[in-house]
PDB file of C-alpha atoms in Angstrom:
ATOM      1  CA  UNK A  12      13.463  11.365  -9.786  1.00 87.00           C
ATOM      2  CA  UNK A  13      10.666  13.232 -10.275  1.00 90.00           C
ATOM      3  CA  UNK A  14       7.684  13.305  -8.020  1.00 93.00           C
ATOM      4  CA  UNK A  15       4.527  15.626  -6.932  1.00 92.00           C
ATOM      5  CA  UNK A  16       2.723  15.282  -4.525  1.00 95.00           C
ATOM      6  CA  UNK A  17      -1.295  17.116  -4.100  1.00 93.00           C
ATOM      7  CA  UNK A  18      -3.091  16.051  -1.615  1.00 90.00           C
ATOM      8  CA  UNK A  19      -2.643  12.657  -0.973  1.00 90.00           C
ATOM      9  CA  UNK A  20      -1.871  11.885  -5.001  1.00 96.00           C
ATOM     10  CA  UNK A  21       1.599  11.006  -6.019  1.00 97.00           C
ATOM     11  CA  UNK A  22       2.876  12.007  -9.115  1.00 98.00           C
ATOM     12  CA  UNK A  23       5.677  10.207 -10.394  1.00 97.00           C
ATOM     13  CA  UNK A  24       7.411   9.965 -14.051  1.00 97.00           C
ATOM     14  CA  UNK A  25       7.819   6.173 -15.069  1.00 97.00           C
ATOM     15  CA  UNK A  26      10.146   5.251 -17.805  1.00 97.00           C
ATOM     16  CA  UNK A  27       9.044   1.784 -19.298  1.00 97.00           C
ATOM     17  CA  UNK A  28      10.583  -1.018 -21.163  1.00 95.00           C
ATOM     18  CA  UNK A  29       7.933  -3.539 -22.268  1.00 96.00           C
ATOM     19  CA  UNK A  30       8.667  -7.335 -23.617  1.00 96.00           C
ATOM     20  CA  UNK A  31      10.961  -7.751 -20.852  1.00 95.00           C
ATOM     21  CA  UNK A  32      12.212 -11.622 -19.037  1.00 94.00           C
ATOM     22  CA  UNK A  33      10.400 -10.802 -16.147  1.00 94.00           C
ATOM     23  CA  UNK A  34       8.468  -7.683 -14.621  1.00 94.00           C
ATOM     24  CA  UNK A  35      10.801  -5.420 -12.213  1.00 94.00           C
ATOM     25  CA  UNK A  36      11.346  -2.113 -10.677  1.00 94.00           C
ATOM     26  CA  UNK A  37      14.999  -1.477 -11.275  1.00 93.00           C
ATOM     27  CA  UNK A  38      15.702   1.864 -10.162  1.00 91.00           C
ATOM     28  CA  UNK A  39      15.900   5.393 -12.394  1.00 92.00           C
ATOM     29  CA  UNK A  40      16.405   6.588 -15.876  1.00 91.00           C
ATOM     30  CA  UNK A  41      17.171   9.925 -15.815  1.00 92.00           C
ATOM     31  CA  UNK A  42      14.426  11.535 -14.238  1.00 94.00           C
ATOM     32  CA  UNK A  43      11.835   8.757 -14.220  1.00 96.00           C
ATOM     33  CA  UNK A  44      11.204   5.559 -11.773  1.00 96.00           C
ATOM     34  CA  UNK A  45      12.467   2.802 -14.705  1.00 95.00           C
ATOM     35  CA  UNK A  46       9.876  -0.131 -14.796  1.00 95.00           C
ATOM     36  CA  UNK A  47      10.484  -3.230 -16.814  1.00 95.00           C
ATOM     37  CA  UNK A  48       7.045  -5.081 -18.170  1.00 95.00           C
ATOM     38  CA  UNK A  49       6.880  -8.609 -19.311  1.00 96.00           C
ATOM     39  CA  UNK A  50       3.715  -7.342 -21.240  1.00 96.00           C
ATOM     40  CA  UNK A  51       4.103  -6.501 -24.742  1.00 95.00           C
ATOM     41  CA  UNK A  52       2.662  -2.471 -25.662  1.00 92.00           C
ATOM     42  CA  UNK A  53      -0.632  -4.134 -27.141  1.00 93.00           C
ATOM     43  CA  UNK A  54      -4.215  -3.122 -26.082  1.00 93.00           C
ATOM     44  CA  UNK A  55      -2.893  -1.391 -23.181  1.00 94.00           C
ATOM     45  CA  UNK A  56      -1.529  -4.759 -21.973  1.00 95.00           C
ATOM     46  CA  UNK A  57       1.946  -2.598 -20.637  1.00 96.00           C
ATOM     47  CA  UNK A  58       0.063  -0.209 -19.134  1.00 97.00           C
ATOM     48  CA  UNK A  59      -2.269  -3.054 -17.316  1.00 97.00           C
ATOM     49  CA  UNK A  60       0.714  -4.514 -16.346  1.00 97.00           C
ATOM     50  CA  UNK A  61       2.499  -1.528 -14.787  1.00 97.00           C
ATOM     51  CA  UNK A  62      -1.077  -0.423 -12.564  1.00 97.00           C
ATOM     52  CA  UNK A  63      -0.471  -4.138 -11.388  1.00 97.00           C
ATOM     53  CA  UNK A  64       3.122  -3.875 -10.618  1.00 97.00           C
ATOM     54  CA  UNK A  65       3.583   0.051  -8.634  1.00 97.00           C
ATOM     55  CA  UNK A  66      -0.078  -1.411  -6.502  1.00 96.00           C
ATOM     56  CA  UNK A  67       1.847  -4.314  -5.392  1.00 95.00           C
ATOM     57  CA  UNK A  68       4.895  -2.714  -4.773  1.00 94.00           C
ATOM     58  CA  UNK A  69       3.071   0.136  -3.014  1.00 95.00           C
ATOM     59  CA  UNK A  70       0.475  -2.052  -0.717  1.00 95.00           C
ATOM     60  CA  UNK A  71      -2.082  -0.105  -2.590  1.00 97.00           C
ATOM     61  CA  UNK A  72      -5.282  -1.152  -4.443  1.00 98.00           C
ATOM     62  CA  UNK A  73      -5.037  -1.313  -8.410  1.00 97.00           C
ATOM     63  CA  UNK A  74      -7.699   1.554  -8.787  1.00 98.00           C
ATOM     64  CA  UNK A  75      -5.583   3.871  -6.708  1.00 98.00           C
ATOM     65  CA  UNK A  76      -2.937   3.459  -9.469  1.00 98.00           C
ATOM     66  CA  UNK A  77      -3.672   5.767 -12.598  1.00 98.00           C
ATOM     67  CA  UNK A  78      -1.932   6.702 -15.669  1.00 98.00           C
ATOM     68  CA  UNK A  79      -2.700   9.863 -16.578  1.00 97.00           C
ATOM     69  CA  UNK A  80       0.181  10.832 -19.398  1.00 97.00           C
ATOM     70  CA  UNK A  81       2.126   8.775 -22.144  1.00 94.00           C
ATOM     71  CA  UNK A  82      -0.195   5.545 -22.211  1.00 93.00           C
ATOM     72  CA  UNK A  83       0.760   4.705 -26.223  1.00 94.00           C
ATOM     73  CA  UNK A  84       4.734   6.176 -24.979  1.00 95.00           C
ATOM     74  CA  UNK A  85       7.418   4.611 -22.763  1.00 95.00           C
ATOM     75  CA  UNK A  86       7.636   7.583 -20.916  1.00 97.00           C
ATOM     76  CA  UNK A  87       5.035   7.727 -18.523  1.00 97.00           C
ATOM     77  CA  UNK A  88       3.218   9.733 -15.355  1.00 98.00           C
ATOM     78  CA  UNK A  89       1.489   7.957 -13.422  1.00 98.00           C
ATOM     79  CA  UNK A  90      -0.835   9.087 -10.203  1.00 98.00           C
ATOM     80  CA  UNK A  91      -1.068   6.908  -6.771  1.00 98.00           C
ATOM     81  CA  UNK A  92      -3.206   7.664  -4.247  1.00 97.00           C
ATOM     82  CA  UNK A  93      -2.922   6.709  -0.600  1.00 95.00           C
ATOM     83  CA  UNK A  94       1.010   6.432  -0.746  1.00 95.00           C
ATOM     84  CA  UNK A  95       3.735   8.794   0.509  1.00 94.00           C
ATOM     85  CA  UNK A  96       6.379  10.217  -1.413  1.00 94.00           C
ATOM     86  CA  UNK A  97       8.799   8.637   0.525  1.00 94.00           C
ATOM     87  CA  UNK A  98       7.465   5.400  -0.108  1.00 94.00           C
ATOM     88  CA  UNK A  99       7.119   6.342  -3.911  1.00 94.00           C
ATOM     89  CA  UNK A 100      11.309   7.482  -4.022  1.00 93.00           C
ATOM     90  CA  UNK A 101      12.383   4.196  -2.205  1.00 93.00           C
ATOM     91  CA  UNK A 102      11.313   2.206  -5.253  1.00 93.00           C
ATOM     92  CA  UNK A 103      14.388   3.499  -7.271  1.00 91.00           C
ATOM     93  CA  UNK A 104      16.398   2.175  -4.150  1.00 87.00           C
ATOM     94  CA  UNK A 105      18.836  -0.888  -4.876  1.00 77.00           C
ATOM     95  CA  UNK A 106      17.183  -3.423  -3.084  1.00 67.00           C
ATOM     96  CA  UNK A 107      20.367  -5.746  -2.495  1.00 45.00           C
ATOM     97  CA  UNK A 108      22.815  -3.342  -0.664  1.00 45.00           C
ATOM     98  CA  UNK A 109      25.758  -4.465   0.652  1.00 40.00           C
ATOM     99  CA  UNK A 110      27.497  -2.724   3.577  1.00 39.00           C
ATOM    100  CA  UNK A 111      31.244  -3.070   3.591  1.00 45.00           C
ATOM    101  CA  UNK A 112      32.702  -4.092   6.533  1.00 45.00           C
ATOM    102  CA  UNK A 113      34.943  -2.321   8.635  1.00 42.00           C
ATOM    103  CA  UNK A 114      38.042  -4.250  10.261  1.00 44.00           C
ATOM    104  CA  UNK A 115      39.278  -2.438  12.828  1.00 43.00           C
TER     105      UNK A 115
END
């Protein structure tokens, strides 16, 4: 996935699908953190949307959420400040993983 980090901005690509059931970080496409949006790409409604969604998921405020590239495009970079990259990378993480167990 790809991520920069300046400072204490993160940089992060953000592939989006708008009109979606429900809004969701699901993992990566490609390159990019993949986002799905219940909002539709109207008025910057998606867009609105995703600031909303990476703040929560971050435990940052909405104005340290910025996108800077690709607001009419699905593909995206967007800039967060006051997060880690770490923190930024385990979004694309499964979030139900199962551990096997071992019998023996």
């Amino acid at each position: 996935m790809r991520v920069d980090v300046k400072g204490t901005v993160v940089r992060v690509a953000v592939h989006v699908q708008p009109r979606a059931s429900r809004s969701e970080i699901i993992g990566q496409h490609g390159a990019a953190l993949k986002v799905r949006l219940q909002a539709p790409p109207v008025e910057g409604a998606a867009n609105e949307a995703l600031v909303r969604l990476l703040a929560d998921s971050l435990g940052v405020p909405q104005r340290s959420v910025r996108v800077v590239a690709g607001a009419i495009s699905r593909s995206k970079m967007v800039e967060v400040e006051g997060t880690t990259e770490d923190a930024v990378r385990a979004l694309a993480l499964p979030r139900n993983v199962t551990r096997r167990r071992s019998d023996g």
